[in-house]
Amino acid sequence: MELQVTPHNAVLRFQVLGPVQAWRDEQSLALGSPQQQAVLSALLLHRGRPVTTQELVDGLWGDRPPPQAVAALRTYISRLRTVIEPGREARTPSRLLVSVRDGYALHIPDESLDLTVFDSLLSEAAVGRQDGSLEKAHQLLNSAVALWSGQPLAGLPGPYADAQRQSLVELQIAAREERCSVALEIGLHSEIVSELNRLSSEHPLRERLRELLMLALYRSGRQAEALNVYSATRKLLIDELGVEPGAGLAAMHSRILSADPTLMNSLGESRIPVSDSAAKASPTPPAQLPADVSDFSGRTTLVSDLRALLQGASGQAVVVTSLAGIGGVGKTTLAVHVAHSVRSEFPDGQLYVDLRGVSATPADPAVVLGDFLFALGATEPPESFEQRVALYRSTLADRRMLIMLDNAHDVQQVTPLIPGVAGCAVLVTSRSRLAGIPGAHLFDVEELTPGEALQLFGAIAGQHRVEAEPDAAMAVVTSCGFLPLAVRIAAARLASRPRWTVADLARRLADQRRRLDELQLGNLAVETTLGLGYGQLSPAEARAFRLLALVDCPDLPLSAVAALLGTSEDEAEDIAEALVEANMLECFTPGRYRYHDLLRLFAQKQREKIADLTDTQAALLRLLSLLVSTVRNAAQILEPDDQLIEPLHVLTHPGEPLNGEDAARTWIRSELALILSTIEQSINSTPELLRLAIDLLVTLNTLVEEPNHADRIRRTLTVADTAVSDAADLEALARVRFALAFFAYLTGEYRTAERFFRDCLDLTGTQTPGLRSAASSALGTVLTASRPVEALPFLIEARDLANSLAAMGSAARIQGNIARVYLKLGQLDDAVQSAESALSTAHASRNGRCLADAHYQLGVVLRATGSPAEAASQLREAHHLFQDQQQRLWEGLSLARLADCLLAGGQAADASTAAAEARAIGVEMDSAYCQGLANAALGEALLRLGHPSRGLACLSEAYEVFTRLGVPEGQAVRVLIDEQHTEPPSSSAAP
């Protein structure tokens, strides 16, 4: 059954096993440029897991991303959302392509991606082959190979696509190889000779293909040709690589020469001839594996990789695979499931032991060896440890056995239990990464994908309940952090309570304070499982584990870790890496650390139990000092003349060094979630922390354009306003009111902005000229549109204060706003002169951001005074500068103004292009005013280009926006609509 993944009951399908394509139902979707397709492919190949912005940039451009890489990436994401969910409202969050942490994730059902279907078919085929259902396995492999339609990810740029393309090609070859192997087992040797010939020609160094081809030819009565294949392959290997054929190919050659009668049997018998090991095995081979679970879900790729390794255990050395992950992630369940699926590969039996690695008394390897030797037939194991190791390895020397070492403590506990020669395989699970085992294949077991988690939840609670409440089911597994143990407990609770709805369970889990308490059933509890790992930490590691969860943000840079712990970065890294090794912390990017969601809740709960308020407040103070100083460093680079507001707190911390504008912007963008979380944590704490948090808020104010954080910033400011009002701290209150006003101005709430700016000025005296200048300037800007006469005195006061503080950039910006006031008052000559003066001052200030603003203001003035061509030149320069500075909103505003100038010059087509791009930016940045300007220009351009209905729709949208904002720009739009002799259609008709 295909899941419905769009609001319109349409089914999405995606292809990566060939050129990247997508369909809604049976209609092909336009996926845009190769770069945009490359972004989509990266999201698809991560299969629901988050991909950070930096990972996407690196994957698309490598070591040399363009200056606008992040902005371009956001555009690609925005366009992909439109393609994938065409009916979604612009301001409605995407249900599929979602923003998570510092990146994105694409949530689609497993069956919507051809690669996932391919993996599932391979897994089913492997099970069928294991069960003896060879015909079924062959059909499944045919279906899997048929999914391929050319070179995977064909034509996509970037190092990520290149690497994945090679990996996918290897998957395809392996699947075709496996299909040929099964075909031989069911007697289709003549039918596959041509395919094996073709594959061998395409991949001449793959000895396994040559081995299969020799067998197919031999069984088809073509012995001489089979021997020629060996001769040609041997010559090629010697000429190209300087090596002789491997054991498998050489053995096939020898057996054909000797007319081995077993070659005419099935391939499985021919590859593993009967040996003497069965005679040497104990009368009843040990079969100690725990029972497999009937509801095992997901992990398709990992299961396939593990099976392939274990099935290849007849090579030159013992195969050791180690699975590591946090408690409850399903390591044991996965290992047991895989072990059962390969049991027939180990006819001499399977040994199992729980090494109790996270208990107070881990298992003694000497005792384990004694138990294993008894199981292998020994009546009296030797007393000494060394003799037990020697006897154990001697006993296993001629046997094919699987040894599962569950819940290992460390490498020293595991090493004595590894056999000494090839033929056996060892499967280890541990919470730590056992990197010290020589030659071991290490796998990190991560949480389930959303689709896998839903599958497991439905298997236990009932698929019908998931289908009846899909959103609630997703909320439940998300609250479980996609951790298998948590999902299993939640599903079992629901299954045992038939009167509960899925939404009832989702509401109970939504409360983070009670979530861990809810995730327990009988003797199963997430908190107990996580506590076992916590109990293994040293005192310093346990303190770090608690303190690093103090700030609730996606991840922490090493500098923040050091600040919270009060250590050097080197010491902090040692402690953090120890937590990573213990799987109590994650490190997906060097120098950045994060918790699994449930581990964070567990850490916070442990901190509350310790209740060391002094240590907590000191950690917050150190982190705030780091952040305030670094934000100031960024502000001095990006807005040196705009940072006039006097701080409440004198800092001695130097902050992180930032080398240039790109580094400053990248740091702000990367650490914004950390900054906001730290502010939220500090607002209701001590007066010192509150004042530092307000300094951070105010300094950050003009540096952030991220619309995704708008609601969060609004809530934070409101809480801060209440906190400082209760504390009767008038200095702090003035700054908070300024920040509230500035935020309201950015979001188009001009009446609210005016009220808060006036509050700020009422609270501000002559002792804070920087704050007064900033507030007066902003209030004058707000009043300019509707009450220019009132605006002028505020702007003049602000300019004079900026000049007295030698802030030339701010003075230039204010002078540009004064020009706009003169324009409103009809003093056109004064407007032009003031705007030109602003540009001259901005040049002298060497402040790029103020220079861009001055070009923009002069462009607006020149357009209004009848010089559209000159205005367009100024606006193009402004747009170019805003692009260089990654000022996304101002890019949109300058493009919208430029479109209006192009219309005045008769360039309707160019105006349409500029206005459409401006509108897209306005939507992306959630700026109503930018959308209004862009729709006004686009509507007029479309009318001139002969598209009246679309043009009127855009004009109506613009009119609605301007009316809602209470700005006079709506009057001109109203005139255009009336000229068409048509009532304005509703805003929902906008294209």
mmCIF file of N, CA and C in Angstrom, residues 252 379 428 549 938 962:
data_model
loop_
_atom_site.group_PDB
_atom_site.id
_atom_site.type_symbol
_atom_site.label_atom_id
_atom_site.label_comp_id
_atom_site.label_asym_id
_atom_site.label_seq_id
_atom_site.Cartn_x
_atom_site.Cartn_y
_atom_site.Cartn_z
ATOM 1 N N MET A 252 37.950 -22.544 -8.517
ATOM 2 C CA MET A 252 37.037 -22.869 -9.611
ATOM 3 C C MET A 252 37.811 -23.450 -10.788
ATOM 4 N N THR A 379 35.128 -31.014 28.943
ATOM 5 C CA THR A 379 34.579 -31.464 30.228
ATOM 6 C C THR A 379 35.201 -30.741 31.412
ATOM 7 N N VAL A 428 29.876 -8.058 17.900
ATOM 8 C CA VAL A 428 29.980 -7.411 19.212
ATOM 9 C C VAL A 428 29.010 -6.239 19.272
ATOM 10 N N ALA A 549 23.922 20.071 29.034
ATOM 11 C CA ALA A 549 22.486 20.103 28.727
ATOM 12 C C ALA A 549 21.804 21.323 29.322
ATOM 13 N N LEU A 938 5.199 43.445 -9.939
ATOM 14 C CA LEU A 938 4.927 42.274 -10.771
ATOM 15 C C LEU A 938 3.545 42.376 -11.404
ATOM 16 N N PHE A 962 -0.481 46.314 1.803
ATOM 17 C CA PHE A 962 -0.263 47.716 2.148
ATOM 18 C C PHE A 962 -1.363 48.238 3.061
#
